[in-house]
Amino acid sequence: MELLQYEFTTAPKGSYLGNIGELIKKIRYYRTNVPIEEFKAALPSLKLLEQRLQEFDDSIGLMKRYYVDEIMEELQQEAEVEGKLMVDIERFSKIIINTIFREEFVIKEFAFDFRIKEAVKWLEFYGYKSEQIIDERLNVVKDIFRSACSMHNIIFIDSTLT
């Protein structure tokens, strides 16, 4: 569905594109910011908006689409990106750190935040959790984080110097 195509498009309220954008924004909000019970309580209003979109599709001869399901599936794929990113970072780091430094890599030694806002994903890397030093090992780990972020189309922000 390409959520971003609709989510940040300026379209008149009540229009087809406006309704799709509104539905995406609401589902993203409920999925990420509220408990499941509140999401379930909002589902009837989301289904009503979906029904309006389906009626429009029907009026122009398009097949019935289940917009809520499509949006939920795409949001799930977005959420999986963070999991895949972390798996790659750990796998690459374990291999490379062990090969170069003959040490075990422990991800818990490093401070970083993965964030998503308005569908923009980024990872902010702070360095070691316990100390404010920059050494060869930190630079290698930082490069691994940067490379993995690049592979997953995630912006990497280096905050080790701040």
JSON list of C-alpha atoms in Angstrom, two decimals:
[
{"chain": "A", "resi": 1, "resn": "MET", "atom": "CA", "xyz": [0.00, 0.00, 0.00]},
{"chain": "A", "resi": 2, "resn": "GLU", "atom": "CA", "xyz": [2.97, 2.35, 0.58]},
{"chain": "A", "resi": 3, "resn": "LEU", "atom": "CA", "xyz": [1.70, 4.02, 3.74]},
{"chain": "A", "resi": 4, "resn": "LEU", "atom": "CA", "xyz": [3.93, 7.07, 3.39]},
{"chain": "A", "resi": 5, "resn": "GLN", "atom": "CA", "xyz": [2.41, 7.85, 0.01]},
{"chain": "A", "resi": 6, "resn": "TYR", "atom": "CA", "xyz": [-0.93, 8.47, 1.72]},
{"chain": "A", "resi": 7, "resn": "GLU", "atom": "CA", "xyz": [0.03, 9.30, 5.28]},
{"chain": "A", "resi": 8, "resn": "PHE", "atom": "CA", "xyz": [1.74, 12.60, 4.55]},
{"chain": "A", "resi": 9, "resn": "THR", "atom": "CA", "xyz": [-0.23, 13.70, 1.50]},
{"chain": "A", "resi": 10, "resn": "THR", "atom": "CA", "xyz": [-2.28, 16.82, 1.89]},
{"chain": "A", "resi": 11, "resn": "ALA", "atom": "CA", "xyz": [-5.73, 15.97, 0.64]},
{"chain": "A", "resi": 12, "resn": "PRO", "atom": "CA", "xyz": [-9.12, 17.46, 1.47]},
{"chain": "A", "resi": 13, "resn": "LYS", "atom": "CA", "xyz": [-10.79, 15.97, 4.53]},
{"chain": "A", "resi": 14, "resn": "GLY", "atom": "CA", "xyz": [-13.39, 13.43, 3.49]},
{"chain": "A", "resi": 15, "resn": "SER", "atom": "CA", "xyz": [-11.77, 12.78, 0.10]},
{"chain": "A", "resi": 16, "resn": "TYR", "atom": "CA", "xyz": [-10.58, 9.32, -0.84]},
{"chain": "A", "resi": 17, "resn": "LEU", "atom": "CA", "xyz": [-6.91, 10.19, -0.24]},
{"chain": "A", "resi": 18, "resn": "GLY", "atom": "CA", "xyz": [-7.81, 12.16, 2.88]},
{"chain": "A", "resi": 19, "resn": "ASN", "atom": "CA", "xyz": [-9.69, 9.16, 4.29]},
{"chain": "A", "resi": 20, "resn": "ILE", "atom": "CA", "xyz": [-6.83, 6.76, 3.56]},
{"chain": "A", "resi": 21, "resn": "GLY", "atom": "CA", "xyz": [-4.35, 9.13, 5.20]},
{"chain": "A", "resi": 22, "resn": "GLU", "atom": "CA", "xyz": [-6.61, 9.56, 8.23]},
{"chain": "A", "resi": 23, "resn": "LEU", "atom": "CA", "xyz": [-7.06, 5.79, 8.58]},
{"chain": "A", "resi": 24, "resn": "ILE", "atom": "CA", "xyz": [-3.30, 5.17, 8.39]},
{"chain": "A", "resi": 25, "resn": "LYS", "atom": "CA", "xyz": [-2.54, 7.89, 10.95]},
{"chain": "A", "resi": 26, "resn": "LYS", "atom": "CA", "xyz": [-5.17, 6.60, 13.37]},
{"chain": "A", "resi": 27, "resn": "ILE", "atom": "CA", "xyz": [-4.07, 2.97, 13.09]},
{"chain": "A", "resi": 28, "resn": "ARG", "atom": "CA", "xyz": [-0.40, 3.93, 13.52]},
{"chain": "A", "resi": 29, "resn": "TYR", "atom": "CA", "xyz": [-1.31, 6.00, 16.60]},
{"chain": "A", "resi": 30, "resn": "TYR", "atom": "CA", "xyz": [-3.44, 3.29, 18.21]},
{"chain": "A", "resi": 31, "resn": "ARG", "atom": "CA", "xyz": [-0.94, 0.57, 17.39]},
{"chain": "A", "resi": 32, "resn": "THR", "atom": "CA", "xyz": [2.07, 2.36, 18.88]},
{"chain": "A", "resi": 33, "resn": "ASN", "atom": "CA", "xyz": [0.72, 4.67, 21.59]},
{"chain": "A", "resi": 34, "resn": "VAL", "atom": "CA", "xyz": [-2.17, 3.01, 23.41]},
{"chain": "A", "resi": 35, "resn": "PRO", "atom": "CA", "xyz": [-2.93, -0.25, 25.19]},
{"chain": "A", "resi": 36, "resn": "ILE", "atom": "CA", "xyz": [-4.57, -3.01, 23.15]},
{"chain": "A", "resi": 37, "resn": "GLU", "atom": "CA", "xyz": [-7.91, -2.51, 24.94]},
{"chain": "A", "resi": 38, "resn": "GLU", "atom": "CA", "xyz": [-8.08, 1.07, 23.72]},
{"chain": "A", "resi": 39, "resn": "PHE", "atom": "CA", "xyz": [-7.16, -0.05, 20.21]},
{"chain": "A", "resi": 40, "resn": "LYS", "atom": "CA", "xyz": [-9.97, -2.62, 20.29]},
{"chain": "A", "resi": 41, "resn": "ALA", "atom": "CA", "xyz": [-12.39, 0.07, 21.48]},
{"chain": "A", "resi": 42, "resn": "ALA", "atom": "CA", "xyz": [-11.42, 2.27, 18.52]},
{"chain": "A", "resi": 43, "resn": "LEU", "atom": "CA", "xyz": [-11.77, -0.55, 15.98]},
{"chain": "A", "resi": 44, "resn": "PRO", "atom": "CA", "xyz": [-15.47, 0.13, 15.16]},
{"chain": "A", "resi": 45, "resn": "SER", "atom": "CA", "xyz": [-14.68, 3.72, 14.15]},
{"chain": "A", "resi": 46, "resn": "LEU", "atom": "CA", "xyz": [-11.71, 2.50, 12.10]},
{"chain": "A", "resi": 47, "resn": "LYS", "atom": "CA", "xyz": [-13.92, -0.09, 10.39]},
{"chain": "A", "resi": 48, "resn": "LEU", "atom": "CA", "xyz": [-16.47, 2.63, 9.61]},
{"chain": "A", "resi": 49, "resn": "LEU", "atom": "CA", "xyz": [-13.78, 4.67, 7.85]},
{"chain": "A", "resi": 50, "resn": "GLU", "atom": "CA", "xyz": [-12.67, 1.51, 6.03]},
{"chain": "A", "resi": 51, "resn": "GLN", "atom": "CA", "xyz": [-16.26, 0.94, 4.94]},
{"chain": "A", "resi": 52, "resn": "ARG", "atom": "CA", "xyz": [-16.40, 4.44, 3.39]},
{"chain": "A", "resi": 53, "resn": "LEU", "atom": "CA", "xyz": [-13.27, 3.63, 1.41]},
{"chain": "A", "resi": 54, "resn": "GLN", "atom": "CA", "xyz": [-14.71, 0.29, 0.32]},
{"chain": "A", "resi": 55, "resn": "GLU", "atom": "CA", "xyz": [-17.92, 2.00, -0.83]},
{"chain": "A", "resi": 56, "resn": "PHE", "atom": "CA", "xyz": [-15.88, 4.41, -2.93]},
{"chain": "A", "resi": 57, "resn": "ASP", "atom": "CA", "xyz": [-13.92, 1.51, -4.42]},
{"chain": "A", "resi": 58, "resn": "ASP", "atom": "CA", "xyz": [-17.19, -0.27, -5.23]},
{"chain": "A", "resi": 59, "resn": "SER", "atom": "CA", "xyz": [-18.63, 2.86, -6.87]},
{"chain": "A", "resi": 60, "resn": "ILE", "atom": "CA", "xyz": [-15.77, 2.95, -9.36]},
{"chain": "A", "resi": 61, "resn": "GLY", "atom": "CA", "xyz": [-15.71, -0.80, -9.93]},
{"chain": "A", "resi": 62, "resn": "LEU", "atom": "CA", "xyz": [-12.66, -1.79, -7.87]},
{"chain": "A", "resi": 63, "resn": "MET", "atom": "CA", "xyz": [-12.41, -5.03, -5.92]},
{"chain": "A", "resi": 64, "resn": "LYS", "atom": "CA", "xyz": [-13.09, -4.94, -2.20]},
{"chain": "A", "resi": 65, "resn": "ARG", "atom": "CA", "xyz": [-10.00, -4.14, -0.15]},
{"chain": "A", "resi": 66, "resn": "TYR", "atom": "CA", "xyz": [-9.53, -4.65, 3.55]},
{"chain": "A", "resi": 67, "resn": "TYR", "atom": "CA", "xyz": [-7.69, -1.44, 4.35]},
{"chain": "A", "resi": 68, "resn": "VAL", "atom": "CA", "xyz": [-7.32, -2.00, 8.10]},
{"chain": "A", "resi": 69, "resn": "ASP", "atom": "CA", "xyz": [-5.70, -5.39, 7.49]},
{"chain": "A", "resi": 70, "resn": "GLU", "atom": "CA", "xyz": [-3.41, -4.00, 4.77]},
{"chain": "A", "resi": 71, "resn": "ILE", "atom": "CA", "xyz": [-2.30, -1.15, 7.01]},
{"chain": "A", "resi": 72, "resn": "MET", "atom": "CA", "xyz": [-1.76, -3.43, 10.00]},
{"chain": "A", "resi": 73, "resn": "GLU", "atom": "CA", "xyz": [0.33, -5.78, 7.86]},
{"chain": "A", "resi": 74, "resn": "GLU", "atom": "CA", "xyz": [2.53, -2.97, 6.59]},
{"chain": "A", "resi": 75, "resn": "LEU", "atom": "CA", "xyz": [2.96, -1.56, 10.11]},
{"chain": "A", "resi": 76, "resn": "GLN", "atom": "CA", "xyz": [4.00, -5.03, 11.26]},
{"chain": "A", "resi": 77, "resn": "GLN", "atom": "CA", "xyz": [6.61, -5.10, 8.52]},
{"chain": "A", "resi": 78, "resn": "GLU", "atom": "CA", "xyz": [7.91, -1.73, 9.72]},
{"chain": "A", "resi": 79, "resn": "ALA", "atom": "CA", "xyz": [8.16, -3.09, 13.29]},
{"chain": "A", "resi": 80, "resn": "GLU", "atom": "CA", "xyz": [10.07, -6.12, 12.05]},
{"chain": "A", "resi": 81, "resn": "VAL", "atom": "CA", "xyz": [12.74, -3.84, 10.60]},
{"chain": "A", "resi": 82, "resn": "GLU", "atom": "CA", "xyz": [14.00, -2.98, 14.10]},
{"chain": "A", "resi": 83, "resn": "GLY", "atom": "CA", "xyz": [14.20, -6.66, 15.00]},
{"chain": "A", "resi": 84, "resn": "LYS", "atom": "CA", "xyz": [16.10, -7.48, 11.81]},
{"chain": "A", "resi": 85, "resn": "LEU", "atom": "CA", "xyz": [18.42, -4.53, 12.37]},
{"chain": "A", "resi": 86, "resn": "MET", "atom": "CA", "xyz": [19.31, -5.69, 15.88]},
{"chain": "A", "resi": 87, "resn": "VAL", "atom": "CA", "xyz": [19.88, -9.27, 14.71]},
{"chain": "A", "resi": 88, "resn": "ASP", "atom": "CA", "xyz": [22.25, -8.05, 12.01]},
{"chain": "A", "resi": 89, "resn": "ILE", "atom": "CA", "xyz": [24.11, -5.69, 14.37]},
{"chain": "A", "resi": 90, "resn": "GLU", "atom": "CA", "xyz": [24.67, -8.46, 16.91]},
{"chain": "A", "resi": 91, "resn": "ARG", "atom": "CA", "xyz": [25.67, -11.05, 14.31]},
{"chain": "A", "resi": 92, "resn": "PHE", "atom": "CA", "xyz": [28.10, -8.74, 12.49]},
{"chain": "A", "resi": 93, "resn": "SER", "atom": "CA", "xyz": [29.55, -7.40, 15.73]},
{"chain": "A", "resi": 94, "resn": "LYS", "atom": "CA", "xyz": [30.15, -10.82, 17.26]},
{"chain": "A", "resi": 95, "resn": "ILE", "atom": "CA", "xyz": [32.02, -12.01, 14.19]},
{"chain": "A", "resi": 96, "resn": "ILE", "atom": "CA", "xyz": [34.05, -8.86, 13.57]},
{"chain": "A", "resi": 97, "resn": "ILE", "atom": "CA", "xyz": [34.91, -7.99, 17.20]},
{"chain": "A", "resi": 98, "resn": "ASN", "atom": "CA", "xyz": [35.95, -11.58, 17.88]},
{"chain": "A", "resi": 99, "resn": "THR", "atom": "CA", "xyz": [38.07, -11.70, 14.72]},
{"chain": "A", "resi": 100, "resn": "ILE", "atom": "CA", "xyz": [39.80, -8.34, 15.19]},
{"chain": "A", "resi": 101, "resn": "PHE", "atom": "CA", "xyz": [40.11, -8.07, 18.99]},
{"chain": "A", "resi": 102, "resn": "ARG", "atom": "CA", "xyz": [39.70, -11.71, 20.09]},
{"chain": "A", "resi": 103, "resn": "GLU", "atom": "CA", "xyz": [36.96, -10.54, 22.47]},
{"chain": "A", "resi": 104, "resn": "GLU", "atom": "CA", "xyz": [33.31, -11.36, 22.90]},
{"chain": "A", "resi": 105, "resn": "PHE", "atom": "CA", "xyz": [30.83, -8.70, 21.81]},
{"chain": "A", "resi": 106, "resn": "VAL", "atom": "CA", "xyz": [28.14, -7.76, 24.35]},
{"chain": "A", "resi": 107, "resn": "ILE", "atom": "CA", "xyz": [25.53, -5.40, 22.95]},
{"chain": "A", "resi": 108, "resn": "LYS", "atom": "CA", "xyz": [24.45, -4.35, 26.46]},
{"chain": "A", "resi": 109, "resn": "GLU", "atom": "CA", "xyz": [27.77, -2.51, 26.82]},
{"chain": "A", "resi": 110, "resn": "PHE", "atom": "CA", "xyz": [26.62, 0.07, 24.25]},
{"chain": "A", "resi": 111, "resn": "ALA", "atom": "CA", "xyz": [24.09, 2.88, 24.50]},
{"chain": "A", "resi": 112, "resn": "PHE", "atom": "CA", "xyz": [21.79, 3.61, 21.56]},
{"chain": "A", "resi": 113, "resn": "ASP", "atom": "CA", "xyz": [18.18, 4.45, 20.82]},
{"chain": "A", "resi": 114, "resn": "PHE", "atom": "CA", "xyz": [16.09, 3.25, 17.90]},
{"chain": "A", "resi": 115, "resn": "ARG", "atom": "CA", "xyz": [13.35, 5.75, 17.09]},
{"chain": "A", "resi": 116, "resn": "ILE", "atom": "CA", "xyz": [10.52, 6.19, 14.63]},
{"chain": "A", "resi": 117, "resn": "LYS", "atom": "CA", "xyz": [8.64, 9.43, 14.19]},
{"chain": "A", "resi": 118, "resn": "GLU", "atom": "CA", "xyz": [6.31, 10.17, 11.32]},
{"chain": "A", "resi": 119, "resn": "ALA", "atom": "CA", "xyz": [7.59, 6.99, 9.66]},
{"chain": "A", "resi": 120, "resn": "VAL", "atom": "CA", "xyz": [11.21, 8.20, 9.73]},
{"chain": "A", "resi": 121, "resn": "LYS", "atom": "CA", "xyz": [13.46, 5.59, 11.34]},
{"chain": "A", "resi": 122, "resn": "TRP", "atom": "CA", "xyz": [16.79, 6.37, 12.91]},
{"chain": "A", "resi": 123, "resn": "LEU", "atom": "CA", "xyz": [19.28, 4.94, 15.36]},
{"chain": "A", "resi": 124, "resn": "GLU", "atom": "CA", "xyz": [21.22, 7.27, 17.63]},
{"chain": "A", "resi": 125, "resn": "PHE", "atom": "CA", "xyz": [24.48, 5.74, 18.83]},
{"chain": "A", "resi": 126, "resn": "TYR", "atom": "CA", "xyz": [26.02, 7.09, 22.08]},
{"chain": "A", "resi": 127, "resn": "GLY", "atom": "CA", "xyz": [28.99, 4.77, 22.61]},
{"chain": "A", "resi": 128, "resn": "TYR", "atom": "CA", "xyz": [29.82, 2.78, 25.72]},
{"chain": "A", "resi": 129, "resn": "LYS", "atom": "CA", "xyz": [27.23, 2.83, 28.49]},
{"chain": "A", "resi": 130, "resn": "SER", "atom": "CA", "xyz": [29.77, 2.81, 31.30]},
{"chain": "A", "resi": 131, "resn": "GLU", "atom": "CA", "xyz": [32.43, 5.23, 30.12]},
{"chain": "A", "resi": 132, "resn": "GLN", "atom": "CA", "xyz": [32.96, 8.15, 27.78]},
{"chain": "A", "resi": 133, "resn": "ILE", "atom": "CA", "xyz": [35.98, 6.93, 25.85]},
{"chain": "A", "resi": 134, "resn": "ILE", "atom": "CA", "xyz": [36.55, 6.53, 22.16]},
{"chain": "A", "resi": 135, "resn": "ASP", "atom": "CA", "xyz": [38.87, 3.70, 21.29]},
{"chain": "A", "resi": 136, "resn": "GLU", "atom": "CA", "xyz": [39.49, 1.46, 18.31]},
{"chain": "A", "resi": 137, "resn": "ARG", "atom": "CA", "xyz": [36.91, -1.09, 19.45]},
{"chain": "A", "resi": 138, "resn": "LEU", "atom": "CA", "xyz": [34.22, 1.58, 19.78]},
{"chain": "A", "resi": 139, "resn": "ASN", "atom": "CA", "xyz": [35.01, 2.88, 16.30]},
{"chain": "A", "resi": 140, "resn": "VAL", "atom": "CA", "xyz": [34.64, -0.60, 14.83]},
{"chain": "A", "resi": 141, "resn": "VAL", "atom": "CA", "xyz": [31.33, -1.17, 16.63]},
{"chain": "A", "resi": 142, "resn": "LYS", "atom": "CA", "xyz": [30.13, 2.26, 15.50]},
{"chain": "A", "resi": 143, "resn": "ASP", "atom": "CA", "xyz": [30.99, 1.37, 11.90]},
{"chain": "A", "resi": 144, "resn": "ILE", "atom": "CA", "xyz": [29.06, -1.89, 12.21]},
{"chain": "A", "resi": 145, "resn": "PHE", "atom": "CA", "xyz": [26.00, -0.04, 13.55]},
{"chain": "A", "resi": 146, "resn": "ARG", "atom": "CA", "xyz": [26.32, 2.49, 10.71]},
{"chain": "A", "resi": 147, "resn": "SER", "atom": "CA", "xyz": [26.63, -0.24, 8.08]},
{"chain": "A", "resi": 148, "resn": "ALA", "atom": "CA", "xyz": [23.66, -2.24, 9.39]},
{"chain": "A", "resi": 149, "resn": "CYS", "atom": "CA", "xyz": [21.54, 0.92, 9.49]},
{"chain": "A", "resi": 150, "resn": "SER", "atom": "CA", "xyz": [22.46, 1.64, 5.91]},
{"chain": "A", "resi": 151, "resn": "MET", "atom": "CA", "xyz": [21.48, -1.90, 4.85]},
{"chain": "A", "resi": 152, "resn": "HIS", "atom": "CA", "xyz": [18.03, -1.40, 6.40]},
{"chain": "A", "resi": 153, "resn": "ASN", "atom": "CA", "xyz": [17.53, 2.20, 5.17]},
{"chain": "A", "resi": 154, "resn": "ILE", "atom": "CA", "xyz": [17.72, 3.57, 8.69]},
{"chain": "A", "resi": 155, "resn": "ILE", "atom": "CA", "xyz": [19.42, 6.86, 9.44]},
{"chain": "A", "resi": 156, "resn": "PHE", "atom": "CA", "xyz": [22.47, 6.51, 11.70]},
{"chain": "A", "resi": 157, "resn": "ILE", "atom": "CA", "xyz": [23.29, 9.38, 14.06]},
{"chain": "A", "resi": 158, "resn": "ASP", "atom": "CA", "xyz": [26.68, 9.35, 15.77]},
{"chain": "A", "resi": 159, "resn": "SER", "atom": "CA", "xyz": [26.38, 10.99, 19.18]},
{"chain": "A", "resi": 160, "resn": "THR", "atom": "CA", "xyz": [29.64, 9.67, 20.60]},
{"chain": "A", "resi": 161, "resn": "LEU", "atom": "CA", "xyz": [31.23, 13.11, 20.51]},
{"chain": "A", "resi": 162, "resn": "THR", "atom": "CA", "xyz": [28.45, 15.00, 22.25]}
]
